[in-house]
Every structure is written in C-alpha cells, then in structure tokens.
PDB file of C-alpha atoms in Angstrom:
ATOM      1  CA  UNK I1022     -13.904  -2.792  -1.399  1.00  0.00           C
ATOM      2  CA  UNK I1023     -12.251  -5.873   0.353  1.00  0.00           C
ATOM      3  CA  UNK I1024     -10.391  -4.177   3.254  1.00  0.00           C
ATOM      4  CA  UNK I1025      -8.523  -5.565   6.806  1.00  0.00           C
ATOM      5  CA  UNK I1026      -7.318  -4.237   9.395  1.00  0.00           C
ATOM      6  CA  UNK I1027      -4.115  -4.536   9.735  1.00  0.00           C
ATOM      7  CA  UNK I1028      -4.356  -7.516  11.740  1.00  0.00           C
ATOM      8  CA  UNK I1029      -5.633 -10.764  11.345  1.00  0.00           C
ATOM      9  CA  UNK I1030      -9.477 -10.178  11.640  1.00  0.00           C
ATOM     10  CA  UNK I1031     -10.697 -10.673   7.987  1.00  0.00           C
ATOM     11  CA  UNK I1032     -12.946 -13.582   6.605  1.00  0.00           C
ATOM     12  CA  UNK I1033     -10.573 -14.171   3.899  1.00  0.00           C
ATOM     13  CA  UNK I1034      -6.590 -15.256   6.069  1.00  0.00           C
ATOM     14  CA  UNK I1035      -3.803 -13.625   3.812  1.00  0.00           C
ATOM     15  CA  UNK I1036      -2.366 -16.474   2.577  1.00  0.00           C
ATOM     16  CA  UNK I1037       1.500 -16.483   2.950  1.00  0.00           C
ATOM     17  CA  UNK I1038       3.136 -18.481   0.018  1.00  0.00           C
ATOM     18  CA  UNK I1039       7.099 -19.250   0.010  1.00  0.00           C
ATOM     19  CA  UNK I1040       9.357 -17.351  -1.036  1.00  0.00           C
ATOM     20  CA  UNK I1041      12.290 -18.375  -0.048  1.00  0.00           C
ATOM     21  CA  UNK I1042      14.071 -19.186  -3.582  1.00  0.00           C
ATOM     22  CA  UNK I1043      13.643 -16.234  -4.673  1.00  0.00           C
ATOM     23  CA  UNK I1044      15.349 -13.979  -2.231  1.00  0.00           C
ATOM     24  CA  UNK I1045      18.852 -15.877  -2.107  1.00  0.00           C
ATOM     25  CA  UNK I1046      21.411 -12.653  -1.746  1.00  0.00           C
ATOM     26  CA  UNK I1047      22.939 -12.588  -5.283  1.00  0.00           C
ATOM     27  CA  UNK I1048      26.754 -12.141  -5.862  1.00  0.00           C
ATOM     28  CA  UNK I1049      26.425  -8.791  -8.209  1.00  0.00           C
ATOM     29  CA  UNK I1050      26.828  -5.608  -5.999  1.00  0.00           C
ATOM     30  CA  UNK I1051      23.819  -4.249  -4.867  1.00  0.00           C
ATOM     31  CA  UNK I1052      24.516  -0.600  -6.579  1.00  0.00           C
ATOM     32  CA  UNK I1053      24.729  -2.857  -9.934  1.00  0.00           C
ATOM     33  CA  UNK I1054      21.664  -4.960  -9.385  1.00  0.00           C
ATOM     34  CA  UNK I1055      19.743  -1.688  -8.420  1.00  0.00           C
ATOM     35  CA  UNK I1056      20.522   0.358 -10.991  1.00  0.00           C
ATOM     36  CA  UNK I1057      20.117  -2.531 -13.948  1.00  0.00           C
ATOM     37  CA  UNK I1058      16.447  -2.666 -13.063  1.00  0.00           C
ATOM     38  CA  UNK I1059      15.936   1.077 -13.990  1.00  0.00           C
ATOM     39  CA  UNK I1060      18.593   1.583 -16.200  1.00  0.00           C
ATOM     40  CA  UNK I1061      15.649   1.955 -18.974  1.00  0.00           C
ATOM     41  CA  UNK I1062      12.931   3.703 -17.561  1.00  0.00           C
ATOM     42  CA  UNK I1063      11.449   6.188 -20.106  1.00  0.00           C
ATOM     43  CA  UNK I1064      10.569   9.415 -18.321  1.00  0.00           C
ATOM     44  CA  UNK I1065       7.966   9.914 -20.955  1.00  0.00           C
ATOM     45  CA  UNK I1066       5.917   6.823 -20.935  1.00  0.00           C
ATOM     46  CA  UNK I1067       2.694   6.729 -19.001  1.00  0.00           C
ATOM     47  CA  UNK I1068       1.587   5.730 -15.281  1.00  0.00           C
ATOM     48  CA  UNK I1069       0.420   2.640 -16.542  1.00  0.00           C
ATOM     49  CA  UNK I1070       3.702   1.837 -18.495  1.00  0.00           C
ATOM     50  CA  UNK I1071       5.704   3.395 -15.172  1.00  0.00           C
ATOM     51  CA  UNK I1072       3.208   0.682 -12.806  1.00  0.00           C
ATOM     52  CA  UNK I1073       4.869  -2.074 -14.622  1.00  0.00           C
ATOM     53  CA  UNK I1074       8.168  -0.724 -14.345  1.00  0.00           C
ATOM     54  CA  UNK I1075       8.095  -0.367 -10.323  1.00  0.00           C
ATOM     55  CA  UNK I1076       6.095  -4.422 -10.385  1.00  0.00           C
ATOM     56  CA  UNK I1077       9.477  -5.624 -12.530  1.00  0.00           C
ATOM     57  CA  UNK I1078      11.788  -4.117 -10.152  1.00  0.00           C
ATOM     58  CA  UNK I1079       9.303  -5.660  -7.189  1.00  0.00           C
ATOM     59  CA  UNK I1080       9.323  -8.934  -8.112  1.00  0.00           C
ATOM     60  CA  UNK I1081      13.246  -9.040  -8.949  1.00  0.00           C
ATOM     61  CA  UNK I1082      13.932  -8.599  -4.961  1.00  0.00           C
ATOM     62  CA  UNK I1083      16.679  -6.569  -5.390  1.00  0.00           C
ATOM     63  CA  UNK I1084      15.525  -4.075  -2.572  1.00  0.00           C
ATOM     64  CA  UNK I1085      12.987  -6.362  -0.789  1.00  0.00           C
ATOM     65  CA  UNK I1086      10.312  -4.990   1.499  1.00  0.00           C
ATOM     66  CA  UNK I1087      11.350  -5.911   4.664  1.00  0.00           C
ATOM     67  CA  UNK I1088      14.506  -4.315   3.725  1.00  0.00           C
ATOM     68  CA  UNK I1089      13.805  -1.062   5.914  1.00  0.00           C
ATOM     69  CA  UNK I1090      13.781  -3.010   8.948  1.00  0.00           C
ATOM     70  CA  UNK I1091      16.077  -5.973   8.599  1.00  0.00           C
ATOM     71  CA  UNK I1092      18.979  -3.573   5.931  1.00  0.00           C
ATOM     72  CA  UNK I1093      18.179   0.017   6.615  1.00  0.00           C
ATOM     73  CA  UNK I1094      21.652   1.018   5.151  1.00  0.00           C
ATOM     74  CA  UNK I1095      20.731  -0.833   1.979  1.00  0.00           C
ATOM     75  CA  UNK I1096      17.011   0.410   2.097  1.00  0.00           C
ATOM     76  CA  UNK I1097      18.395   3.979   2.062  1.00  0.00           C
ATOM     77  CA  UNK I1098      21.162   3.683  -0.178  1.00  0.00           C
ATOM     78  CA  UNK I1099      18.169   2.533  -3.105  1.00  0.00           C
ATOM     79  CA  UNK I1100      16.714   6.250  -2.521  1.00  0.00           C
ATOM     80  CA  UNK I1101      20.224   7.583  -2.762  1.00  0.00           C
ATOM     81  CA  UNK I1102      20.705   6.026  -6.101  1.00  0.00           C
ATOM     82  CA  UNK I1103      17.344   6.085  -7.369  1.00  0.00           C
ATOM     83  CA  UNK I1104      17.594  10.040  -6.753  1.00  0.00           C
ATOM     84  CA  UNK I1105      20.652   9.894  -9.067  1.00  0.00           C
ATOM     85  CA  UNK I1106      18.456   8.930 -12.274  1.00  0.00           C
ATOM     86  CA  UNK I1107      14.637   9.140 -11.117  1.00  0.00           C
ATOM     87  CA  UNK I1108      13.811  11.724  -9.178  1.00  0.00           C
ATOM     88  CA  UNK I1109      10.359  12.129 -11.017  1.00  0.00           C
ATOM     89  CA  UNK I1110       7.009  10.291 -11.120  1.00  0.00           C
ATOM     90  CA  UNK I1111       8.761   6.848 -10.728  1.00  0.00           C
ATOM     91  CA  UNK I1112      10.732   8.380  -7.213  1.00  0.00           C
ATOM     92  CA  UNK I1113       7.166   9.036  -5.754  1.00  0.00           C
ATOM     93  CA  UNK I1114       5.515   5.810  -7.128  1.00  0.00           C
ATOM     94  CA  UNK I1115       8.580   4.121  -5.772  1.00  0.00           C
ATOM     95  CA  UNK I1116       8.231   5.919  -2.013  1.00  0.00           C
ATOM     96  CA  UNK I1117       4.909   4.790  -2.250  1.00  0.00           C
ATOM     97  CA  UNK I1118       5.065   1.648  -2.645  1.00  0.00           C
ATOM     98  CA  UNK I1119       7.790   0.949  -0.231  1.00  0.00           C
ATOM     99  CA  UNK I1120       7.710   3.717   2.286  1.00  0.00           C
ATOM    100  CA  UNK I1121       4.070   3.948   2.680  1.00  0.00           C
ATOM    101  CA  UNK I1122       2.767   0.752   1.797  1.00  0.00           C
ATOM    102  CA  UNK I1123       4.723  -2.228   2.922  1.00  0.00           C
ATOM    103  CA  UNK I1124       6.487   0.629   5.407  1.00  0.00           C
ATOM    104  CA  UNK I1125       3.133   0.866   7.283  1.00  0.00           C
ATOM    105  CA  UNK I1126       2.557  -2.905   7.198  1.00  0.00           C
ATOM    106  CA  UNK I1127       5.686  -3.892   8.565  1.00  0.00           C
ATOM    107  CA  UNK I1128       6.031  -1.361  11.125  1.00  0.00           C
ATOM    108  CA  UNK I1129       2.250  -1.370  12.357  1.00  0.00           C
ATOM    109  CA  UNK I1130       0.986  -5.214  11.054  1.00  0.00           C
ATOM    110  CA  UNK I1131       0.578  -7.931  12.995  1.00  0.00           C
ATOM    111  CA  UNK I1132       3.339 -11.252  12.342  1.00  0.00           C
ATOM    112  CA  UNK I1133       0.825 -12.418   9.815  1.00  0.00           C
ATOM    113  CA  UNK I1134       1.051  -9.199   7.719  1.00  0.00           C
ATOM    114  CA  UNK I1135       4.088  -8.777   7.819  1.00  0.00           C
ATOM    115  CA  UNK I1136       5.395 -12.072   6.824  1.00  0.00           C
ATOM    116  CA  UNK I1137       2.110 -11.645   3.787  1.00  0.00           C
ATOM    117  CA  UNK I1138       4.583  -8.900   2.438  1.00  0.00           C
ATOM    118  CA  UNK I1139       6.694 -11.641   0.794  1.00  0.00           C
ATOM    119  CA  UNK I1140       4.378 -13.119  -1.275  1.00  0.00           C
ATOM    120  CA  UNK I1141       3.043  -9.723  -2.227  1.00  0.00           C
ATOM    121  CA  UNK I1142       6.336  -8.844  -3.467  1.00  0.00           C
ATOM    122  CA  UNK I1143       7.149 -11.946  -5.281  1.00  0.00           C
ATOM    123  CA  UNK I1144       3.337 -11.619  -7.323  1.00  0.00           C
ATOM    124  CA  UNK I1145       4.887  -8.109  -7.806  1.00  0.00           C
ATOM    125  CA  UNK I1146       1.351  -6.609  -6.533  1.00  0.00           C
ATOM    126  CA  UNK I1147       1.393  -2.641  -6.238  1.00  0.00           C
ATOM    127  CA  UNK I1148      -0.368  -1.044  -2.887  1.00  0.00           C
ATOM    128  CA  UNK I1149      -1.008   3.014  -1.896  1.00  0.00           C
ATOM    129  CA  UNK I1150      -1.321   4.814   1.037  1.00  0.00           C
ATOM    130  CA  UNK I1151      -4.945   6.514   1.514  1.00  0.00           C
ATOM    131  CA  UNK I1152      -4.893   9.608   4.327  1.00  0.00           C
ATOM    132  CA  UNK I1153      -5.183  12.565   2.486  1.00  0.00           C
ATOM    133  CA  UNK I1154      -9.243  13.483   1.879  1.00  0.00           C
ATOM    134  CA  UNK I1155     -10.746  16.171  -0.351  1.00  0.00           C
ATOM    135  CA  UNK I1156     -12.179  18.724   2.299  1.00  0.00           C
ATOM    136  CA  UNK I1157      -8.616  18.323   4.153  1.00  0.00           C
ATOM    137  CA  UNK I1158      -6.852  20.072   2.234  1.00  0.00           C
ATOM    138  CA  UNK I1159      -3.287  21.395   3.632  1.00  0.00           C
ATOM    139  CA  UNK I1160      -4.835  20.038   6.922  1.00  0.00           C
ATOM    140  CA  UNK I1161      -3.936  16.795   5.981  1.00  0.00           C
ATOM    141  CA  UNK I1162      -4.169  13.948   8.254  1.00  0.00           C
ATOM    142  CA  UNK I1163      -5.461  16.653  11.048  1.00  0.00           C
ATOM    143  CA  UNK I1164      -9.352  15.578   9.303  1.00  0.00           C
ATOM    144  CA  UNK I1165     -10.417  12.348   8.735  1.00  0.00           C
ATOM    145  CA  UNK I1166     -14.020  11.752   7.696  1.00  0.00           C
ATOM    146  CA  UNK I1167     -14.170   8.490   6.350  1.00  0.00           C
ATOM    147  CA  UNK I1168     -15.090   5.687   9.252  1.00  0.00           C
ATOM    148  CA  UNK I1169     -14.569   1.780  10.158  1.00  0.00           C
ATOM    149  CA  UNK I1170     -16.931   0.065  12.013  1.00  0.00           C
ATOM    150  CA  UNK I1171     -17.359  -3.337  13.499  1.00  0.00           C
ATOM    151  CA  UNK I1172     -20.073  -4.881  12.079  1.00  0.00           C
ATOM    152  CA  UNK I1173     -21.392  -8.917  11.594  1.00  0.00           C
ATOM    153  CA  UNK I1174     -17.688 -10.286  11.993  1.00  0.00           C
ATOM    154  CA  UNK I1175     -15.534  -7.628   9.946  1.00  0.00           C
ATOM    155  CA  UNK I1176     -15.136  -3.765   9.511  1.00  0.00           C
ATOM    156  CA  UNK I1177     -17.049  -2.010   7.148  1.00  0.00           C
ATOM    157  CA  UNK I1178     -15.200   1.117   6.186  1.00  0.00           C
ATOM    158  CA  UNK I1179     -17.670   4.008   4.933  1.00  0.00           C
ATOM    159  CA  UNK I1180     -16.733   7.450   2.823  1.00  0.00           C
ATOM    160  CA  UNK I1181     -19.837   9.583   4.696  1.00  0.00           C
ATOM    161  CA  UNK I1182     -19.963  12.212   2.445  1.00  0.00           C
ATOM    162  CA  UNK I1183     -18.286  13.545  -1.013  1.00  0.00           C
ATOM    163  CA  UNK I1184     -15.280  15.108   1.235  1.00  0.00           C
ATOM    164  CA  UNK I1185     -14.618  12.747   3.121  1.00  0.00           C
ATOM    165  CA  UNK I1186     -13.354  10.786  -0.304  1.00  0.00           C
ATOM    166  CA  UNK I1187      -9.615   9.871  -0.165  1.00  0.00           C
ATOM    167  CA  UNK I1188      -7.569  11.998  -2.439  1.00  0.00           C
ATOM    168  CA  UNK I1189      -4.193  12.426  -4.031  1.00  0.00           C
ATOM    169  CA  UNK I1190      -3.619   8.774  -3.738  1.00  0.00           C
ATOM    170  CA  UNK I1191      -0.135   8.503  -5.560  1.00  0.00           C
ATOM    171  CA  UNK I1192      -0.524   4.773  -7.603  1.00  0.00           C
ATOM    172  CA  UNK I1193      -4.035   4.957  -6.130  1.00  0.00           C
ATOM    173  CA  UNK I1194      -5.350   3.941 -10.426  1.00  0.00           C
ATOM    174  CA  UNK I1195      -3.131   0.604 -10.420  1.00  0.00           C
ATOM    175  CA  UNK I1196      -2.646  -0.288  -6.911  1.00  0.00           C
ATOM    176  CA  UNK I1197      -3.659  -3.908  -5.718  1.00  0.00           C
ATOM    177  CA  UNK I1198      -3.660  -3.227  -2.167  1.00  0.00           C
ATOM    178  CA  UNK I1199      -3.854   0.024  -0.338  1.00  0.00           C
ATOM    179  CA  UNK I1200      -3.465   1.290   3.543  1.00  0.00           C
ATOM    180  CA  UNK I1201      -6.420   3.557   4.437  1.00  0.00           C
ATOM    181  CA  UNK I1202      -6.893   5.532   7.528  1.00  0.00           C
ATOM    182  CA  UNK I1203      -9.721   5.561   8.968  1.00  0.00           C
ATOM    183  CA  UNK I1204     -12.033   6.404  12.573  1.00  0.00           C
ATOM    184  CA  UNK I1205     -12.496   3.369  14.381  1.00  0.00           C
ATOM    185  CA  UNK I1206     -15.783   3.731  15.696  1.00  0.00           C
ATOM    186  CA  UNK I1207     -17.061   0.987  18.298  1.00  0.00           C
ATOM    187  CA  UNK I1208     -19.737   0.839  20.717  1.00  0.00           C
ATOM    188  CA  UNK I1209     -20.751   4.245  20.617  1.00  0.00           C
ATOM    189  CA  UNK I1210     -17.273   5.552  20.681  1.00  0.00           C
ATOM    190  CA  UNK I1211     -14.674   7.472  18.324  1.00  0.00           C
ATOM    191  CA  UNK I1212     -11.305   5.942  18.920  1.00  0.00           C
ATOM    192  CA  UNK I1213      -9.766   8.126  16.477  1.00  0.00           C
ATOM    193  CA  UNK I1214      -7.648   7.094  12.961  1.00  0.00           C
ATOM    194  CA  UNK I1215      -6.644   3.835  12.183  1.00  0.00           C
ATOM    195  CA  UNK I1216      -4.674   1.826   9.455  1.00  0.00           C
ATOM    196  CA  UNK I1217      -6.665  -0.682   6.964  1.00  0.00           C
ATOM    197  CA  UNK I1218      -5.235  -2.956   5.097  1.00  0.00           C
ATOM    198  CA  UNK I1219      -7.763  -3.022   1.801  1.00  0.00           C
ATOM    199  CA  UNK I1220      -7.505  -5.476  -1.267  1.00  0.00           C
ATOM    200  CA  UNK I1221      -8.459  -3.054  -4.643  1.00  0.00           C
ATOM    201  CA  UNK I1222      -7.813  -5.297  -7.016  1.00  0.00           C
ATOM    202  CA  UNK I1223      -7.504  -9.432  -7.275  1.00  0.00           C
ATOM    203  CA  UNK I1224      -5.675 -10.780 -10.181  1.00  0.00           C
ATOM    204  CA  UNK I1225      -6.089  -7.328 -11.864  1.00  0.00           C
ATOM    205  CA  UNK I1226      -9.987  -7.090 -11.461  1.00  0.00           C
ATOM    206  CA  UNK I1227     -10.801  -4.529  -8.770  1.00  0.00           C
ATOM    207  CA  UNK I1228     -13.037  -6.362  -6.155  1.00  0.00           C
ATOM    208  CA  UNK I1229     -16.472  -5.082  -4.726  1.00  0.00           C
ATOM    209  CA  UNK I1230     -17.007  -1.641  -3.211  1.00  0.00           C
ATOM    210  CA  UNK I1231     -13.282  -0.234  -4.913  1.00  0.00           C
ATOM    211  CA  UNK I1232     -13.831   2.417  -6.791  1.00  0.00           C
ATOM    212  CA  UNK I1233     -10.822   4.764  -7.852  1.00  0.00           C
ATOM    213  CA  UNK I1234     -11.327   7.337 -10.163  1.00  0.00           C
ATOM    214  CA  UNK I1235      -8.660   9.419 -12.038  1.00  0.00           C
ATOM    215  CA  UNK I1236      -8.305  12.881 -10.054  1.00  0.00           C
ATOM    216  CA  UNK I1237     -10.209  15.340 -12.510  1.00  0.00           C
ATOM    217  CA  UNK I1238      -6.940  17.851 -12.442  1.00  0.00           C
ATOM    218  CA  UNK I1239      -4.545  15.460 -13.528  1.00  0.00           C
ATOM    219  CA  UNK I1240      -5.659  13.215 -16.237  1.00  0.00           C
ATOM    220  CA  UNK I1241      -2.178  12.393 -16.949  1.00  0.00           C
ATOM    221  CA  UNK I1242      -0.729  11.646 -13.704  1.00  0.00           C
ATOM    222  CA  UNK I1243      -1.816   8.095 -11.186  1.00  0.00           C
ATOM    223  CA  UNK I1244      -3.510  10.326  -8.749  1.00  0.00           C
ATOM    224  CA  UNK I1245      -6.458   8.452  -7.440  1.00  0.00           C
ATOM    225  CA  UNK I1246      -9.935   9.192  -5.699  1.00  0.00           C
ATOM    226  CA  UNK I1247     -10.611   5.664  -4.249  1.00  0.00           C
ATOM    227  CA  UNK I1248     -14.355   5.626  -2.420  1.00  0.00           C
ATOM    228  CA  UNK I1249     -15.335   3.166  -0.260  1.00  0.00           C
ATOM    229  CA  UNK I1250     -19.398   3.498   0.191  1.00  0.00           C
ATOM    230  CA  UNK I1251     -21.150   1.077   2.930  1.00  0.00           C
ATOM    231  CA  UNK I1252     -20.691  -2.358   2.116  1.00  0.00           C
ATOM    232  CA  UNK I1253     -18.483  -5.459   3.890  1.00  0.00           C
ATOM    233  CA  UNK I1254     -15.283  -4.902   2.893  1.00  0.00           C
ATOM    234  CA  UNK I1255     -13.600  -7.908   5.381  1.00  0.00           C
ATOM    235  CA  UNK I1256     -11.428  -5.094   6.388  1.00  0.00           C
ATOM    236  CA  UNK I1257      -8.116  -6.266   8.091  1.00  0.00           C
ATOM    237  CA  UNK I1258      -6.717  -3.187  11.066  1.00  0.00           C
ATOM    238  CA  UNK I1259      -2.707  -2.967  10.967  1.00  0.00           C
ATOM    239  CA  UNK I1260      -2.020  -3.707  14.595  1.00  0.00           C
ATOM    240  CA  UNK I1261       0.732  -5.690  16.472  1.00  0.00           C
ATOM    241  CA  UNK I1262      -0.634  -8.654  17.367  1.00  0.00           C
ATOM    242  CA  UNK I1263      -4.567 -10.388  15.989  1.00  0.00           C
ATOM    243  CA  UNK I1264      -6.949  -8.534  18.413  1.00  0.00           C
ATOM    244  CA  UNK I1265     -11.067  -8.831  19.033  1.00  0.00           C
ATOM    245  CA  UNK I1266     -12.016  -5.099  18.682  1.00  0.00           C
ATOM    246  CA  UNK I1267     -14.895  -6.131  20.623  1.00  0.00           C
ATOM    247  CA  UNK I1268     -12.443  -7.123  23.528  1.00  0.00           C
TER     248      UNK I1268
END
C-alpha cells in the first residue's frame, strides 16, 4: 500500500491541481444546493451505489472540505440537514469522509496536504479513517499494533500480526485514500501513534500492498479490513510542517 505521512516526505509529491473554477460561491442558498444533491438517494441501494452518491455530492463543492475550518457554521449546518433525510449508512459514509478524512488532513497536515485536499475533492476521490484494530475491541484507539518505520527514504507501515489488522473501516471497500494510525518507531524507540496519509487506490485500481477485505459479519455493509504487510508504501506522516524524522 502507497502510504505518507502526513507531511511531505513521500517519493511520489501530491500534486496540487487548480481548482479554483470550480469553487466560485453560487447564488442558490446553500440549504437548496445541499439538499438537491441528496434529494434522491435510495436508502436501499448498495455501498457501492451509496460510494457514488457521496463522490457526486464531492465533486459538486457544495460543502467543500476545507469548509470545517474556513465556514464552520456552514460545515455544521450540512450535518443538521443531512440528519433531516439521511441519518443512515450515507450519514456515516458522509462523517467519514469529511470528519475523519479530510478533517484529520486539514487539522494535522502539513500546507502541502492540506491545500492537496482540493484537487482530491474536485476528482471526487473517497478516503477512510483506519484506528480501530481487531484485538482492540471496545479499547479502541487505547491499542495500536500496527507500526511505521523509517526505512531507505520513506515509512514502511507493517500489520505485525492478524490483530493488529485495521477493522471497522467505514468506506474502507471504496476508499481512494485513507488516514491510518500507526506507532512511529525510530531508532530503537516507540514514539507512540501517528497519522498516515495512504493512497488505496489510483484511478480505481488499488495500488501495491492495499488489501481491504469485506468484514466477514457484514457482507452487506462497506466495512473494511485493510492490511498493510511489509513492503514500501512511500508513506506520507500528517504533521504541521515537512519534517526529517531522522532529525
């Protein structure tokens, strides 16, 4: 799996494309625009058929990213009316995309990252959020098995052993990109759980080392088992500013 931390420390630079023409502030209230782009959302169709429902209303910019931070009151009033018709499946996909996801990027990424969130949005690419891990159970995010290491230029993020797999990975079957904590070790020591930025899939096609699997309990639903075993993944660490871990 291609990962990053979530700073600038990858082989492969996000690139940052413009976006600008397509996030002009339209004249149609917001509550209008919103609402529109769900108006016909089947409750019954499947995760795949809901994945392509949450990448339309992504790549229409009506609620962009960046949102939380630059129009919380707008950011919050699209959970206030999305709770109105979708509370279901499509409220947690849509948490999870822009919560968790581009949340964690643009409140722990480095400039780079953050301003990377744009042209995810406007390719209307999906992303998760990996903490939880099989043998955490209710403890989660209190155990964190899987690892990140420093190793020949880039961070090689390893699931040890079969609980240390990430689990319950909302969107984790569709998702392009996904967050994944993980223990930094370096030099000998444990510096405890850190955000990766990982690339799952490019142009559709998952990329080397991702692996998510459908969780054996719920065929039906998007919940995700993605395991990353010990290759190069080019990880990229979500941090302020572009750092040498070695520093």
């Amino acid at each position: 799996m291609e990962s990053q931390p979530i700073t600038q420390t990858s082989h492969e630079p996000i690139v940052v494309e413009s976006t600008q023409e397509l996030i002009m502030e339209p004249t149609q209230p917001f509550e209008e625009r919103f609402l529109s782009e769900v108006a016909n959302y089947d409750r019954g169709c499947t995760p795949v058929e809901s994945s392509l429902c949450l990448r339309a209303l992504v790549r229409s910019h009506t609620l962009r990213f960046v949102d939380m931070q630059h129009n919380p009151e707008r950011f919050f009033l699209a959970h206030r009316l999305l709770a109105t018709r979708l509370l279901g499946g499509f409220g947690i996909r849509f948490t999870v995309q822009f919560n968790l996801f581009a949340g964690s990027i643009l409140g722990l990424g480095c400039s780079t990252q953050v301003a990377a969130l744009d042209a995810i949005q406007a390719r209307g690419e999906l992303g998760c959020f990996g903490l939880t891990e099989v043998d955490a159970g209710v403890m989660s995010g209190l155990i964190v098995d899987t690892t990140a290491r420093w190793q020949d230029g880039g961070f090689v993020i390893h699931t040890p052993h079969p609980g240390a797999a990430k689990n319950w990975i909302s969107q984790g079957l569709v998702a392009d990109w996904a967050v994944v904590i993980a223990r930094l070790l370096l030099d000998g020591k444990d510096l405890g759980p850190h955000p990766f930025l990982l690339r799952m899939r490019r142009a559709g096609v998952l990329v080397a080392g991702s692996e998510p699997t459908a969780n054996p309990d719920h065929k039906h639903s998007d919940q995700a088992v993605p395991i990353s075993r010990t290759k190069s993944l080019n990880p990229e660490s979500l941090a302020p500013e572009p750092h040498d871990p070695k520093s």
